Amino acid sequence: MSAAESHPFLKGLSKHRGAPPTVIVIFGASGDLTARKLIPAIYNLGVDNLLPSDFYLIGFSRKSISDDDFRSMARDDLEKHSRRGLREDLWSGLEGKVSYHAGSYDDPKAFEALSKKIDTIEKSLGRSIQLLFYISTPPTVFKPILENLGSSGLAKRHRGEDLASKIIIEKPFGRDLSSAQDLNNIIRQHFDEKQVYRIDHYLGKETVQDLLVQRFANAIFEPLWNFRYVDCIQITVAEDLGVGTRAGYYDKSGALRDMIQNHTMQLLSLVTMEPPVSLDPEDIRDEKVKLLKAIRPVELGPDRSEVIRAHYDEGLIQGQKVPGYLQEDGVRANSSTETYAAICLSIQNWRWQGVPIYIRSGKRMARRVSEIAVQFKRPPGILFSDSSRFDLAPNTLVMQIQPDEGSTLLMNSKVPGLETRTQPVKMHFRYATTFGSDTPEAYERLILDAMVGDSTLFIRGDETEASWKLFTPILEFWEASGRRGLETYPAGSWGPVAADRLLWQKHHEWRRPTA
Ligand code: BG6
């Protein structure tokens, strides 16, 4: 066994060896995600010998590009973005399986021609092949692509068999509840739910997959994981980057749609759902949906609101001056789009009744960090109540999703010395020190899982609707309020003061994630 094959993360992936013969068709093949994530993910699966021996990649987009040019674009993408260097021997084997198909997403003829191309591949192989359509385009063309996959018969190929066609759909999955329902309805006209893989790349992160293991493979946490012992839960997904070149998309989206409705709700449901009866994808997804349905709609109003929105003003990031959101290229001058949102949720079920769940996400914050902190209640204040001698912090389990992946348990300890004094201390587990740092990228895991038909790390139709149901009233309220109630925060800070107040009302405060 090679060193790479004995890596613990790869052992996890190795159950997937033996994906059936597959053609991956990427819609949006000339886009940024394809270049930065999809091509490198597919190549790295090849490096780990996890691609089927009969594997083909067809890039599809509106641009006219020759097969050769597409291959050399893919090679450049690998040189720039692959987590492992380009190996000539591997690339020369893969390159011949890569081709390009130019066409308009709403042109049925382009899909008929694609279908013929796939027939030719099947004929040359002398066997059936699975089709995996990766929709990585702007959402405006999701509908024509889905409809053309349906009318061309591509959606129905080998239906009912293991080799049935599959689609991976990128975010954003709708803008609100009704658009998500419309999209689900179109999908259902052409595909069975088990052919559909709605992506949330957070689910592909190792640390996110580990949440279920940490919770349910360790006996010490479960007895404490409820309203009796947990004081509050805080989820932070902070980025130090601004909108960059994506203002066209972001200014119509904002933090609630871009991060909170999807990524943070996945983190929340994995941390707070009930134990599933098995690791079967449907059992896990059933529990996530039940949890989402137990969240009480948030209070909204001019005087009392459980949600705060803000966008960044100019400020300093790593000592460099950066512009405010309204000065960014492509942002509307009077934009009310939030680059930060904080929300207080409450889960109305037996386990979590009365435990505030605080979630915040923003761009241009003090640093990049995603973490889930479960803060426990304090012990009775009888023995160590003298605050001049006893510096005590609430026990907190911090699951750090990224960077510096790992977990930390905050405890209190006696400071060595003749006098009895206390101080909070940290117990650390770090992935990099235990397992090494060469972990697969989220997209590697997700593409492989879709190829072998494992939908555990994808979002089911009812799950996305349950989440939109919670957030649509907030979006409508903000829409009706214009810029009223929109706060600001300096770039490089931890967010607006109003978000601090949200927690002070409940005698809590935001954690300061430490580097
Ligand atoms: C994407 C958002 O889904 O996630 C981006 O559209 C955001 O705005 C990105 O920057 C963050 O992903 P990660 O993996 O870097 O935390």
Coordinates of C-alpha atoms and ligand atoms in Angstrom, one line a residue:
M1 CA 0.0 0.0 0.0
S2 CA 1.4 3.4 -0.9
A3 CA 1.7 6.2 1.7
A4 CA -1.1 8.0 0.0
E5 CA -3.4 4.9 0.2
S6 CA -2.7 4.4 3.9
H7 CA -3.8 7.9 4.7
P8 CA -6.7 7.7 7.1
F9 CA -8.9 10.1 5.0
L10 CA -8.4 7.9 1.9
K11 CA -9.3 4.8 3.8
G12 CA -12.6 6.5 4.4
L13 CA -13.0 7.2 0.7
S14 CA -11.8 3.7 -0.4
K15 CA -15.2 2.1 0.2
H16 CA -16.1 4.0 -3.0
R17 CA -13.6 2.3 -5.2
G18 CA -15.5 0.8 -8.0
A19 CA -17.7 3.7 -9.2
P20 CA -19.5 2.5 -12.3
P21 CA -18.4 3.7 -15.8
T22 CA -19.4 7.4 -15.8
V23 CA -19.6 10.4 -18.1
I24 CA -19.6 13.6 -16.1
V25 CA -21.1 16.5 -18.1
I26 CA -20.3 19.9 -16.5
F27 CA -22.7 22.7 -17.5
G28 CA -21.0 26.0 -16.9
A29 CA -17.7 24.4 -18.0
S30 CA -16.0 27.8 -18.7
G31 CA -16.9 29.2 -15.3
D32 CA -14.9 29.9 -12.2
L33 CA -16.1 26.9 -10.1
T34 CA -15.2 24.5 -12.8
A35 CA -11.7 26.0 -13.0
R36 CA -11.0 26.3 -9.3
K37 CA -12.8 23.3 -7.8
L38 CA -14.4 20.8 -10.2
I39 CA -11.5 20.1 -12.6
P40 CA -9.0 19.8 -9.7
A41 CA -11.3 17.6 -7.7
I42 CA -11.8 15.2 -10.6
Y43 CA -8.0 15.1 -11.3
N44 CA -7.3 14.4 -7.6
L45 CA -9.8 11.6 -7.6
G46 CA -7.8 10.2 -10.5
V47 CA -4.5 10.6 -8.5
D48 CA -6.1 8.5 -5.7
N49 CA -7.3 5.9 -8.3
L50 CA -10.9 6.6 -7.4
L51 CA -12.2 7.3 -10.9
P52 CA -13.7 4.4 -12.8
S53 CA -11.6 3.0 -15.5
D54 CA -14.2 4.0 -18.1
F55 CA -14.5 7.7 -17.2
Y56 CA -15.2 10.7 -19.5
L57 CA -15.6 14.4 -18.8
I58 CA -17.6 16.6 -21.2
G59 CA -17.5 20.3 -20.6
F60 CA -20.6 22.1 -21.8
S61 CA -21.1 25.9 -22.0
R62 CA -22.2 28.6 -24.4
K63 CA -18.7 29.6 -25.4
S64 CA -17.2 28.1 -28.6
I65 CA -14.1 26.3 -27.4
S66 CA -12.3 23.4 -29.2
D67 CA -11.6 20.1 -27.4
D68 CA -7.9 20.9 -27.5
D69 CA -8.4 24.3 -26.0
F70 CA -10.6 23.0 -23.3
R71 CA -8.0 20.4 -22.4
S72 CA -5.3 23.0 -22.2
M73 CA -7.6 25.2 -20.1
A74 CA -8.1 22.2 -17.7
R75 CA -4.4 21.7 -17.5
D76 CA -3.8 25.4 -16.6
D77 CA -6.6 25.0 -13.9
L78 CA -4.8 22.1 -12.4
E79 CA -1.5 23.9 -12.4
K80 CA -3.1 26.8 -10.6
H81 CA -5.6 25.2 -8.3
S82 CA -4.9 21.5 -7.7
R83 CA -3.9 20.6 -4.1
R84 CA -1.4 18.2 -5.6
G85 CA 1.0 18.9 -8.4
L86 CA 0.3 17.8 -12.0
R87 CA 1.6 14.4 -12.7
E88 CA 2.3 14.0 -16.5
D89 CA 1.6 10.3 -16.5
L90 CA -1.8 10.7 -14.9
W91 CA -2.8 13.7 -16.9
S92 CA -1.9 12.1 -20.2
G93 CA -4.2 9.2 -19.3
L94 CA -7.0 11.5 -18.3
E95 CA -6.6 14.2 -21.0
G96 CA -7.9 11.9 -23.8
K97 CA -11.1 11.4 -21.9
V98 CA -11.8 15.1 -21.7
S99 CA -13.9 16.8 -24.4
Y100 CA -16.0 19.9 -24.9
H101 CA -19.5 20.5 -26.2
A102 CA -20.6 24.1 -27.1
G103 CA -24.3 24.8 -26.9
S104 CA -26.9 27.1 -25.6
Y105 CA -28.7 25.9 -22.5
D106 CA -32.1 26.5 -23.9
D107 CA -31.4 24.9 -27.3
P108 CA -32.9 21.4 -27.5
K109 CA -30.7 20.6 -30.5
A110 CA -27.5 21.1 -28.3
F111 CA -28.9 18.4 -25.9
E112 CA -29.7 16.0 -28.8
A113 CA -26.2 16.4 -30.1
L114 CA -24.9 15.8 -26.5
S115 CA -27.0 12.7 -26.4
K116 CA -25.5 11.4 -29.7
K117 CA -22.0 12.0 -28.4
I118 CA -22.8 9.9 -25.4
D119 CA -24.3 7.2 -27.6
T120 CA -21.0 7.1 -29.5
I121 CA -19.1 6.6 -26.2
E122 CA -21.4 3.8 -25.1
K123 CA -21.1 2.1 -28.5
S124 CA -17.3 2.3 -28.4
L125 CA -17.3 0.8 -24.9
G126 CA -19.9 -1.8 -25.8
R127 CA -21.7 -1.2 -22.5
S128 CA -24.0 1.2 -20.7
I129 CA -22.6 4.1 -18.9
Q130 CA -23.8 6.3 -16.0
L131 CA -24.4 10.0 -16.8
L132 CA -23.7 12.5 -14.1
F133 CA -24.8 16.1 -15.0
Y134 CA -23.1 18.7 -12.9
I135 CA -25.1 22.0 -13.1
S136 CA -22.6 24.7 -12.2
T137 CA -24.2 27.6 -14.1
P138 CA -25.9 30.8 -12.9
P139 CA -29.3 29.8 -11.5
T140 CA -31.1 31.7 -14.3
V141 CA -30.4 28.8 -16.6
F142 CA -31.2 25.9 -14.2
K143 CA -34.7 25.6 -15.6
P144 CA -33.9 25.3 -19.3
I145 CA -31.1 22.8 -18.6
L146 CA -33.4 20.6 -16.5
E147 CA -36.1 20.8 -19.1
N148 CA -33.8 19.9 -21.9
L149 CA -32.3 17.0 -20.0
G150 CA -35.9 15.9 -19.6
S151 CA -37.0 16.4 -23.2
S152 CA -33.8 14.9 -24.8
G153 CA -34.3 11.7 -22.8
L154 CA -30.9 12.2 -21.0
A155 CA -32.6 12.4 -17.6
K156 CA -34.3 9.0 -18.2
R157 CA -31.3 7.0 -19.3
H158 CA -31.1 3.7 -17.5
R159 CA -33.8 4.9 -15.1
G160 CA -34.6 2.4 -12.4
E161 CA -31.2 0.8 -12.7
D162 CA -28.0 1.5 -10.8
L163 CA -26.7 3.4 -13.8
A164 CA -29.7 5.8 -13.8
S165 CA -28.6 9.4 -14.8
K166 CA -27.9 11.7 -11.9
I167 CA -27.8 15.5 -11.5
I168 CA -25.7 17.5 -9.1
I169 CA -27.2 21.0 -8.7
E170 CA -25.1 23.9 -7.3
K171 CA -26.3 26.6 -5.1
P172 CA -28.1 28.9 -4.9
F173 CA -31.1 26.6 -4.8
G174 CA -33.8 29.2 -5.1
R175 CA -34.0 32.8 -3.7
D176 CA -36.9 32.1 -1.3
L177 CA -39.4 29.4 -0.5
S178 CA -41.5 29.8 -3.6
S179 CA -38.6 29.8 -6.1
A180 CA -37.1 26.7 -4.3
Q181 CA -40.5 25.0 -4.6
D182 CA -40.7 25.9 -8.3
L183 CA -37.2 24.5 -8.9
N184 CA -38.1 21.3 -7.0
N185 CA -41.3 20.9 -9.1
I186 CA -39.3 21.2 -12.3
I187 CA -36.8 18.7 -11.0
R188 CA -39.6 16.3 -10.0
Q189 CA -41.1 16.4 -13.5
H190 CA -37.9 14.9 -15.0
F191 CA -36.0 13.1 -12.2
D192 CA -36.7 10.9 -9.2
E193 CA -35.5 12.3 -6.0
K194 CA -32.8 9.7 -5.7
Q195 CA -31.3 10.9 -9.0
V196 CA -30.9 14.4 -7.5
Y197 CA -27.8 15.7 -5.5
R198 CA -28.3 19.2 -4.3
I199 CA -24.9 20.4 -3.2
D200 CA -23.8 22.3 -0.1
H201 CA -20.0 22.1 -0.2
Y202 CA -19.9 22.5 3.6
L203 CA -21.1 19.0 3.9
G204 CA -18.1 17.8 2.0
K205 CA -15.7 19.3 4.5
E206 CA -14.0 16.6 6.7
T207 CA -14.8 18.6 9.9
V208 CA -18.5 18.8 9.0
Q209 CA -18.6 15.0 8.4
D210 CA -16.9 14.5 11.7
L211 CA -19.7 16.3 13.6
L212 CA -21.8 13.1 13.5
V213 CA -18.8 11.0 14.6
Q214 CA -17.9 13.4 17.5
R215 CA -21.5 13.4 18.7
F216 CA -22.6 9.8 18.3
A217 CA -19.4 7.8 18.5
N218 CA -18.4 9.3 21.9
A219 CA -20.5 8.5 24.9
I220 CA -19.4 11.5 27.0
F221 CA -21.2 14.2 25.1
E222 CA -24.7 12.9 24.5
P223 CA -25.9 13.0 28.1
L224 CA -24.9 16.7 28.3
W225 CA -26.2 17.6 24.8
N226 CA -29.5 19.2 25.9
F227 CA -31.2 22.1 27.6
R228 CA -30.2 20.9 31.1
Y229 CA -26.5 21.4 30.5
V230 CA -26.1 23.6 27.4
D231 CA -26.3 27.3 28.0
C232 CA -26.2 28.4 24.3
I233 CA -24.8 27.4 21.0
Q234 CA -22.8 29.8 18.8
I235 CA -22.1 29.2 15.1
T236 CA -19.7 31.6 13.4
V237 CA -18.8 31.5 9.7
A238 CA -16.6 34.5 9.2
E239 CA -14.5 35.5 6.2
D240 CA -11.9 38.2 5.9
L241 CA -12.4 38.5 2.1
G242 CA -14.8 41.0 0.7
V243 CA -17.1 40.5 -2.3
G244 CA -14.2 40.6 -4.7
T245 CA -15.2 40.2 -8.3
R246 CA -18.6 38.6 -7.4
A247 CA -20.6 41.7 -6.7
G248 CA -22.9 41.0 -9.6
Y249 CA -24.2 37.9 -7.9
Y250 CA -23.6 38.9 -4.3
D251 CA -25.4 42.3 -4.4
K252 CA -28.6 40.4 -5.3
S253 CA -28.0 37.7 -2.7
G254 CA -26.5 38.9 0.6
A255 CA -25.3 36.9 3.6
L256 CA -28.6 35.4 4.6
R257 CA -29.1 33.7 1.2
D258 CA -25.4 33.1 0.5
M259 CA -24.3 31.6 3.8
I260 CA -26.9 31.4 6.5
Q261 CA -29.8 29.7 4.8
N262 CA -27.6 26.9 3.5
H263 CA -24.1 26.4 5.1
T264 CA -24.9 27.4 8.7
M265 CA -28.2 25.6 8.7
Q266 CA -26.4 22.4 7.7
L267 CA -24.0 22.9 10.6
L268 CA -26.8 23.6 13.0
S269 CA -28.9 20.6 12.0
L270 CA -25.9 18.2 12.3
V271 CA -25.1 19.6 15.8
T272 CA -28.6 19.6 17.2
M273 CA -30.6 16.9 15.4
E274 CA -31.6 13.7 17.2
P275 CA -29.6 10.5 16.6
P276 CA -30.6 8.9 13.3
V277 CA -31.7 5.3 13.5
S278 CA -28.9 4.4 11.1
L279 CA -26.3 6.0 8.9
D280 CA -28.6 5.5 5.9
P281 CA -28.8 8.8 4.0
E282 CA -32.6 8.9 4.3
D283 CA -32.5 8.4 8.1
I284 CA -29.9 11.2 8.5
R285 CA -31.9 13.5 6.3
D286 CA -35.2 12.7 8.0
E287 CA -33.6 13.9 11.3
K288 CA -32.3 17.1 9.7
V289 CA -35.7 18.0 8.3
K290 CA -37.4 17.3 11.7
L291 CA -34.9 19.6 13.4
L292 CA -35.5 22.4 10.8
K293 CA -39.2 22.1 11.3
A294 CA -38.8 22.5 15.1
I295 CA -37.2 25.9 14.8
R296 CA -39.6 28.7 15.8
P297 CA -40.0 31.5 13.2
V298 CA -37.9 34.5 14.3
E299 CA -39.4 37.7 15.8
L300 CA -39.2 40.6 13.4
G301 CA -40.1 44.2 14.0
P302 CA -38.7 47.7 14.2
D303 CA -38.2 47.6 18.0
R304 CA -37.5 44.0 18.7
S305 CA -35.9 41.7 16.2
E306 CA -34.0 38.4 16.5
V307 CA -32.0 39.1 13.4
I308 CA -29.5 41.8 12.6
R309 CA -28.1 42.8 9.2
A310 CA -25.2 45.0 8.3
H311 CA -22.7 45.7 5.6
Y312 CA -19.1 46.7 6.0
D313 CA -17.6 50.1 5.9
E314 CA -14.0 50.7 5.0
G315 CA -11.5 49.4 7.4
L316 CA -8.3 47.5 7.8
I317 CA -7.7 43.8 6.9
Q318 CA -4.3 42.6 8.0
G319 CA -3.1 46.2 8.2
Q320 CA -4.3 47.1 4.7
K321 CA -7.0 49.6 4.1
V322 CA -9.9 48.2 2.2
P323 CA -13.0 49.9 0.8
G324 CA -16.5 49.8 2.2
Y325 CA -19.1 47.5 0.6
L326 CA -20.8 50.4 -1.2
Q327 CA -17.5 51.4 -2.8
E328 CA -16.8 47.9 -4.2
D329 CA -17.0 47.6 -8.0
G330 CA -20.4 46.4 -9.2
V331 CA -22.3 47.2 -6.0
R332 CA -25.3 49.5 -6.4
A333 CA -24.8 52.9 -4.9
N334 CA -27.8 52.6 -2.6
S335 CA -27.6 48.9 -2.0
S336 CA -29.2 47.5 1.1
T337 CA -27.6 44.1 0.7
E338 CA -26.2 42.7 3.9
T339 CA -22.7 41.3 4.0
Y340 CA -23.2 40.3 7.6
A341 CA -26.2 38.7 9.4
A342 CA -26.7 37.5 12.9
I343 CA -29.7 35.6 14.2
C344 CA -31.0 34.1 17.4
L345 CA -32.9 30.9 16.8
S346 CA -34.8 28.8 19.2
I347 CA -35.5 25.1 18.7
Q348 CA -38.9 24.1 20.1
N349 CA -38.3 20.5 20.9
W350 CA -37.8 18.4 24.0
R351 CA -34.0 18.6 23.8
W352 CA -33.4 22.3 23.1
Q353 CA -36.3 24.2 24.6
G354 CA -34.9 27.5 25.9
V355 CA -31.4 27.2 24.6
P356 CA -30.6 30.2 22.4
I357 CA -28.8 29.3 19.1
Y358 CA -26.8 32.3 17.8
I359 CA -25.6 32.3 14.3
R360 CA -23.5 34.9 12.5
S361 CA -21.8 35.1 9.2
G362 CA -20.1 37.9 7.4
K363 CA -17.6 39.1 4.9
R364 CA -14.6 41.4 5.8
M365 CA -14.6 40.2 9.4
A366 CA -11.6 40.2 11.6
R367 CA -10.4 36.8 10.3
R368 CA -11.5 33.7 8.5
V369 CA -12.9 31.2 10.8
S370 CA -15.8 28.8 10.9
E371 CA -16.7 27.2 14.2
I372 CA -19.4 25.8 16.3
A373 CA -19.2 26.5 20.0
V374 CA -21.4 24.6 22.5
Q375 CA -21.3 26.6 25.7
F376 CA -22.2 24.6 28.8
K377 CA -23.9 26.0 32.0
R378 CA -21.7 27.0 34.9
P379 CA -21.5 24.8 38.0
P380 CA -23.2 26.0 41.2
G381 CA -21.2 29.0 42.4
I382 CA -20.5 27.8 45.9
L383 CA -16.8 26.8 46.0
F384 CA -15.1 29.2 43.6
S385 CA -17.3 32.3 43.7
D386 CA -14.6 34.8 44.7
S387 CA -13.9 36.4 41.3
S388 CA -10.7 38.2 42.5
R389 CA -9.0 34.8 42.9
F390 CA -11.0 32.5 40.6
D391 CA -10.9 33.3 36.9
L392 CA -13.5 30.9 35.5
A393 CA -14.9 30.5 32.0
P394 CA -17.9 28.4 31.1
N395 CA -16.9 24.9 29.7
T396 CA -17.1 25.3 25.9
L397 CA -16.6 22.7 23.3
V398 CA -15.4 24.4 20.1
M399 CA -15.6 22.4 16.9
Q400 CA -13.4 24.4 14.4
I401 CA -14.5 23.7 10.9
Q402 CA -11.8 25.7 9.3
P403 CA -9.0 26.8 9.2
D404 CA -6.8 24.9 11.7
E405 CA -9.4 22.1 11.8
G406 CA -10.0 20.5 15.1
S407 CA -11.8 20.7 18.5
T408 CA -11.0 22.5 21.7
L409 CA -12.5 21.9 25.1
L410 CA -12.3 24.9 27.4
M411 CA -11.9 23.9 31.1
N412 CA -10.9 25.6 34.3
S413 CA -7.7 24.6 36.1
K414 CA -5.8 25.4 39.2
V415 CA -2.8 27.7 38.5
P416 CA 0.2 25.9 40.0
G417 CA 1.4 27.5 43.2
L418 CA 0.7 27.6 46.9
E419 CA -2.3 29.9 46.6
T420 CA -5.5 28.4 45.1
R421 CA -6.2 30.4 42.0
T422 CA -7.9 29.2 38.8
Q423 CA -7.6 30.0 35.1
P424 CA -9.4 28.7 32.0
V425 CA -7.3 26.2 29.9
K426 CA -7.7 24.5 26.6
M427 CA -7.6 20.9 25.6
H428 CA -6.8 20.7 21.9
F429 CA -7.3 18.1 19.1
R430 CA -5.9 19.2 15.7
Y431 CA -6.5 17.2 12.5
A432 CA -3.2 18.3 11.1
T433 CA -1.1 16.9 14.0
T434 CA -3.1 13.7 14.3
F435 CA -3.9 12.9 10.7
G436 CA -1.6 15.1 8.6
S437 CA -2.8 18.0 6.5
D438 CA -3.2 16.6 3.0
T439 CA -7.0 16.1 3.3
P440 CA -9.3 15.8 0.2
E441 CA -11.2 18.9 -0.9
A442 CA -14.9 18.9 -0.2
Y443 CA -15.6 18.6 -4.0
E444 CA -13.6 15.4 -4.3
R445 CA -15.8 13.7 -1.7
L446 CA -19.0 15.1 -3.1
I447 CA -18.3 14.2 -6.7
L448 CA -17.2 10.7 -5.7
D449 CA -20.3 10.2 -3.5
A450 CA -22.6 11.3 -6.3
M451 CA -20.8 8.9 -8.7
V452 CA -21.4 5.9 -6.4
G453 CA -25.0 7.0 -5.5
D454 CA -24.5 8.0 -1.9
S455 CA -26.7 11.0 -1.1
T456 CA -25.8 11.4 2.6
L457 CA -23.9 14.6 2.1
F458 CA -26.5 16.2 -0.2
I459 CA -29.6 18.1 0.6
R460 CA -33.0 16.6 0.0
G461 CA -35.8 18.6 -1.6
D462 CA -37.9 18.9 1.6
E463 CA -34.8 20.0 3.6
T464 CA -34.1 23.0 1.4
E465 CA -37.8 24.0 1.5
A466 CA -37.9 23.7 5.3
S467 CA -34.9 26.0 5.6
W468 CA -36.3 28.6 3.1
K469 CA -39.5 28.6 5.1
L470 CA -37.6 30.0 8.0
F471 CA -35.7 32.6 6.2
T472 CA -38.2 33.8 3.6
P473 CA -40.2 36.0 6.1
I474 CA -36.9 37.7 7.1
L475 CA -36.0 38.4 3.5
E476 CA -39.5 39.8 2.9
F477 CA -39.3 42.0 6.0
W478 CA -35.9 43.4 4.9
E479 CA -37.2 44.0 1.4
A480 CA -40.1 46.0 2.8
S481 CA -37.8 47.9 5.2
G482 CA -35.3 49.2 2.5
R483 CA -32.3 50.5 4.3
R484 CA -34.1 50.9 7.6
G485 CA -32.4 48.8 10.3
L486 CA -29.4 48.2 8.1
E487 CA -26.3 48.5 10.4
T488 CA -22.6 48.9 9.4
Y489 CA -19.4 47.6 10.8
P490 CA -15.8 48.5 10.0
A491 CA -14.1 46.0 7.7
G492 CA -11.7 43.9 9.9
S493 CA -14.0 43.9 13.0
W494 CA -16.3 41.2 14.4
G495 CA -19.5 42.8 13.2
P496 CA -21.9 45.6 14.3
V497 CA -22.6 46.5 17.9
A498 CA -26.3 45.7 17.3
A499 CA -25.3 42.0 17.0
D500 CA -23.6 42.2 20.4
R501 CA -26.8 43.6 21.9
L502 CA -28.7 40.7 20.5
L503 CA -26.8 38.4 22.9
W504 CA -26.6 40.9 25.8
Q505 CA -30.4 40.7 26.0
K506 CA -30.0 37.1 27.0
H507 CA -26.9 37.7 29.2
H508 CA -24.5 36.1 26.6
E509 CA -21.7 37.5 24.5
W510 CA -20.2 36.4 21.2
R511 CA -17.0 34.4 21.5
R512 CA -13.8 35.9 20.1
P513 CA -12.4 33.0 18.1
T514 CA -8.7 33.0 18.8
A515 CA -6.1 32.1 16.2
Ligands
BG6_1 C1 -19.9 30.0 -1.0 C2 -20.3 31.4 -0.9 O1 -21.0 29.2 -0.9 O2 -19.1 29.8 0.2 C3 -19.2 32.4 -0.9 O3 -21.1 31.7 -2.1 C4 -18.3 32.0 0.3 O4 -19.6 33.7 -0.8 C5 -17.9 30.5 0.3 O5 -17.1 32.8 0.2 C6 -17.2 30.1 1.5 O6 -16.8 28.8 1.4 P1 -15.5 28.3 2.2 O7 -15.4 26.8 1.8 O8 -14.3 29.1 1.8 O9 -15.8 28.5 3.6

